[in-house]
């Protein structure tokens, strides 16, 4: 078979497979406009183009090392293309999981291409298509133009990302695209080396498995009063309220600081039909007043105030009640250290569940029998 045909076919196939997988993980479909904008189009096209180019180069027969040279121009192009494909694919994943702005992958791809071209020109490893040009022409067309274009794209999309709150970016994403299941976002930790075995809907709401655990726990211990700090958009509160409804009694008080987030939580709680089980409040957990005793305290607000929250509400927790503290993995050191400190002081007996973000399940020592 003609090598150019094979390379061309492989390139198109590689780009098409990459495009399909990328759209899937981004919850985008070609027949629906929601979630699309020009920057998103550029992101998915850049990744598909680089992966297609890697496939085409791999299938062309022209990449044997030239005698006496470590890398021929086409072998170097393959190495650069494959490495860039891996990098851009993982950047796409981070973009989805961490609500990084649309356009960031395209900007990075343009930068990478420019740097590839600079290295190629200065090491004499340009592909044939650039080799006929003078060094200035090859650098101008192949390096400066993409680096400037990449810089402009990044300058346009990054400032809003750097200054905004993650909670609000998630709200924007949900408004544009709705919610969808994704792989857990955190990096491996010594206690949880395979976080990608867990699922999430966003990086603020607890892992789906933790939400299921909360629901089951509420069914198991049948609390009368649950206090949750940090409602976000209501996933954990709604899951626990579902269990309260199944128990037939109890209530959950959930507190959210951010008004825009609180409004979205209200909307979700209303849509869930579980409003009568949920006392949803807008304010800071540190100012909250709770009547009576608490059977389950679920501390899931700002990581820096979790210890304060536990100390504040611990006297209200029943002797056989439970204290749950989310985000206690070794990655969120401030929470984990706080949990160990509370144990060392004799206030809590702590079990650390090795979930991706870490979950403390504890009981207070005082009054246990
Ligand atoms: C990790 S999210 C909560 C996720 C939620 N529990 C779930 O799993 O669905 C943390 C939330 O706590 C809120 N928050 C931060 N500081 C707070 C405070 N002092 N009081 C109440 N909420 C707070 C943030 O606005 C954010 O929405």
PDB file of C-alpha atoms in Angstrom, residues 179-283:
ATOM      1  CA  UNK A 179     -23.981  17.728  35.218  1.00  0.00           C
ATOM      2  CA  UNK A 180     -22.265  14.541  34.161  1.00  0.00           C
ATOM      3  CA  UNK A 181     -20.306  11.751  35.772  1.00  0.00           C
ATOM      4  CA  UNK A 182     -16.521  12.063  35.552  1.00  0.00           C
ATOM      5  CA  UNK A 183     -13.440  10.387  36.892  1.00  0.00           C
ATOM      6  CA  UNK A 184     -12.339  11.622  40.322  1.00  0.00           C
ATOM      7  CA  UNK A 185      -9.940  14.561  39.940  1.00  0.00           C
ATOM      8  CA  UNK A 186      -7.422  14.235  42.791  1.00  0.00           C
ATOM      9  CA  UNK A 187      -3.905  12.913  42.305  1.00  0.00           C
ATOM     10  CA  UNK A 188      -2.898   9.562  43.868  1.00  0.00           C
ATOM     11  CA  UNK A 189      -1.867   9.637  47.516  1.00  0.00           C
ATOM     12  CA  UNK A 190       0.030   6.949  49.459  1.00  0.00           C
ATOM     13  CA  UNK A 191      -3.239   5.883  51.103  1.00  0.00           C
ATOM     14  CA  UNK A 192      -5.291   6.008  47.879  1.00  0.00           C
ATOM     15  CA  UNK A 193      -3.016   5.194  44.949  1.00  0.00           C
ATOM     16  CA  UNK A 194      -5.809   4.700  42.369  1.00  0.00           C
ATOM     17  CA  UNK A 195      -8.206   7.650  42.729  1.00  0.00           C
ATOM     18  CA  UNK A 196      -9.398   7.141  39.150  1.00  0.00           C
ATOM     19  CA  UNK A 197     -11.392   4.147  40.396  1.00  0.00           C
ATOM     20  CA  UNK A 198     -13.771   6.658  41.990  1.00  0.00           C
ATOM     21  CA  UNK A 199     -16.286   8.929  40.270  1.00  0.00           C
ATOM     22  CA  UNK A 200     -17.502  12.476  40.807  1.00  0.00           C
ATOM     23  CA  UNK A 201     -19.786  15.051  39.220  1.00  0.00           C
ATOM     24  CA  UNK A 202     -17.499  17.958  40.096  1.00  0.00           C
ATOM     25  CA  UNK A 203     -14.507  18.743  42.243  1.00  0.00           C
ATOM     26  CA  UNK A 204     -16.550  20.332  45.057  1.00  0.00           C
ATOM     27  CA  UNK A 205     -19.310  17.770  45.557  1.00  0.00           C
ATOM     28  CA  UNK A 206     -18.131  14.659  47.389  1.00  0.00           C
ATOM     29  CA  UNK A 207     -17.106  11.591  45.363  1.00  0.00           C
ATOM     30  CA  UNK A 208     -20.166   9.628  44.200  1.00  0.00           C
ATOM     31  CA  UNK A 209     -19.127   6.661  46.343  1.00  0.00           C
ATOM     32  CA  UNK A 210     -18.913   8.930  49.402  1.00  0.00           C
ATOM     33  CA  UNK A 211     -22.399  10.267  48.647  1.00  0.00           C
ATOM     34  CA  UNK A 212     -23.643   6.690  48.529  1.00  0.00           C
ATOM     35  CA  UNK A 213     -21.830   5.966  51.794  1.00  0.00           C
ATOM     36  CA  UNK A 214     -23.505   8.961  53.461  1.00  0.00           C
ATOM     37  CA  UNK A 215     -26.917   7.766  52.292  1.00  0.00           C
ATOM     38  CA  UNK A 216     -26.283   4.252  53.588  1.00  0.00           C
ATOM     39  CA  UNK A 217     -24.854   5.535  56.858  1.00  0.00           C
ATOM     40  CA  UNK A 218     -27.962   7.632  57.506  1.00  0.00           C
ATOM     41  CA  UNK A 219     -30.144   4.595  56.825  1.00  0.00           C
ATOM     42  CA  UNK A 220     -27.931   2.530  59.127  1.00  0.00           C
ATOM     43  CA  UNK A 221     -27.672   4.769  62.192  1.00  0.00           C
ATOM     44  CA  UNK A 222     -31.063   6.526  61.820  1.00  0.00           C
ATOM     45  CA  UNK A 223     -30.124  10.003  63.057  1.00  0.00           C
ATOM     46  CA  UNK A 224     -32.639  12.560  64.201  1.00  0.00           C
ATOM     47  CA  UNK A 225     -30.436  15.570  63.507  1.00  0.00           C
ATOM     48  CA  UNK A 226     -27.671  15.889  60.925  1.00  0.00           C
ATOM     49  CA  UNK A 227     -25.593  19.026  60.625  1.00  0.00           C
ATOM     50  CA  UNK A 228     -23.714  19.581  57.368  1.00  0.00           C
ATOM     51  CA  UNK A 229     -21.323  22.485  56.882  1.00  0.00           C
ATOM     52  CA  UNK A 230     -20.771  23.339  53.205  1.00  0.00           C
ATOM     53  CA  UNK A 231     -23.853  22.540  51.141  1.00  0.00           C
ATOM     54  CA  UNK A 232     -22.363  23.481  47.786  1.00  0.00           C
ATOM     55  CA  UNK A 233     -25.132  22.610  45.293  1.00  0.00           C
ATOM     56  CA  UNK A 234     -26.761  20.125  47.617  1.00  0.00           C
ATOM     57  CA  UNK A 235     -25.605  16.671  46.509  1.00  0.00           C
ATOM     58  CA  UNK A 236     -24.606  15.380  49.934  1.00  0.00           C
ATOM     59  CA  UNK A 237     -27.597  17.021  51.643  1.00  0.00           C
ATOM     60  CA  UNK A 238     -30.002  15.532  49.103  1.00  0.00           C
ATOM     61  CA  UNK A 239     -28.440  12.071  49.428  1.00  0.00           C
ATOM     62  CA  UNK A 240     -28.715  12.153  53.206  1.00  0.00           C
ATOM     63  CA  UNK A 241     -32.262  13.559  53.005  1.00  0.00           C
ATOM     64  CA  UNK A 242     -33.247  10.655  50.743  1.00  0.00           C
ATOM     65  CA  UNK A 243     -32.175   8.325  53.542  1.00  0.00           C
ATOM     66  CA  UNK A 244     -34.077  10.391  56.131  1.00  0.00           C
ATOM     67  CA  UNK A 245     -37.212  10.079  54.028  1.00  0.00           C
ATOM     68  CA  UNK A 246     -36.687   6.340  53.835  1.00  0.00           C
ATOM     69  CA  UNK A 247     -36.179   6.271  57.644  1.00  0.00           C
ATOM     70  CA  UNK A 248     -39.370   8.280  58.013  1.00  0.00           C
ATOM     71  CA  UNK A 249     -38.004  10.811  60.526  1.00  0.00           C
ATOM     72  CA  UNK A 250     -35.135  13.242  61.141  1.00  0.00           C
ATOM     73  CA  UNK A 251     -33.863  16.458  59.551  1.00  0.00           C
ATOM     74  CA  UNK A 252     -30.681  17.807  58.089  1.00  0.00           C
ATOM     75  CA  UNK A 253     -29.457  21.318  58.687  1.00  0.00           C
ATOM     76  CA  UNK A 254     -27.075  22.320  55.917  1.00  0.00           C
ATOM     77  CA  UNK A 255     -25.194  25.612  55.792  1.00  0.00           C
ATOM     78  CA  UNK A 256     -23.729  27.328  52.722  1.00  0.00           C
ATOM     79  CA  UNK A 257     -21.770  30.540  52.824  1.00  0.00           C
ATOM     80  CA  UNK A 258     -21.818  31.637  49.160  1.00  0.00           C
ATOM     81  CA  UNK A 259     -25.167  33.243  48.096  1.00  0.00           C
ATOM     82  CA  UNK A 260     -24.919  32.188  44.417  1.00  0.00           C
ATOM     83  CA  UNK A 261     -24.068  28.618  45.395  1.00  0.00           C
ATOM     84  CA  UNK A 262     -26.821  28.637  48.021  1.00  0.00           C
ATOM     85  CA  UNK A 263     -29.353  29.732  45.370  1.00  0.00           C
ATOM     86  CA  UNK A 264     -28.354  26.793  43.140  1.00  0.00           C
ATOM     87  CA  UNK A 265     -28.591  24.421  46.120  1.00  0.00           C
ATOM     88  CA  UNK A 266     -32.099  25.717  46.830  1.00  0.00           C
ATOM     89  CA  UNK A 267     -33.055  25.039  43.223  1.00  0.00           C
ATOM     90  CA  UNK A 268     -31.691  21.470  43.400  1.00  0.00           C
ATOM     91  CA  UNK A 269     -33.312  20.774  46.764  1.00  0.00           C
ATOM     92  CA  UNK A 270     -36.652  21.990  45.424  1.00  0.00           C
ATOM     93  CA  UNK A 271     -36.279  19.821  42.318  1.00  0.00           C
ATOM     94  CA  UNK A 272     -35.424  16.793  44.490  1.00  0.00           C
ATOM     95  CA  UNK A 273     -38.766  17.013  46.308  1.00  0.00           C
ATOM     96  CA  UNK A 274     -36.904  16.548  49.613  1.00  0.00           C
ATOM     97  CA  UNK A 275     -37.262  20.103  50.897  1.00  0.00           C
ATOM     98  CA  UNK A 276     -39.276  19.101  53.967  1.00  0.00           C
ATOM     99  CA  UNK A 277     -36.299  17.089  55.294  1.00  0.00           C
ATOM    100  CA  UNK A 278     -33.720  19.811  54.678  1.00  0.00           C
ATOM    101  CA  UNK A 279     -33.235  23.036  56.641  1.00  0.00           C
ATOM    102  CA  UNK A 280     -30.976  24.856  54.197  1.00  0.00           C
ATOM    103  CA  UNK A 281     -29.311  28.018  55.485  1.00  0.00           C
ATOM    104  CA  UNK A 282     -27.245  30.750  53.904  1.00  0.00           C
ATOM    105  CA  UNK A 283     -24.408  31.937  56.146  1.00  0.00           C
TER     106      UNK A 283
END
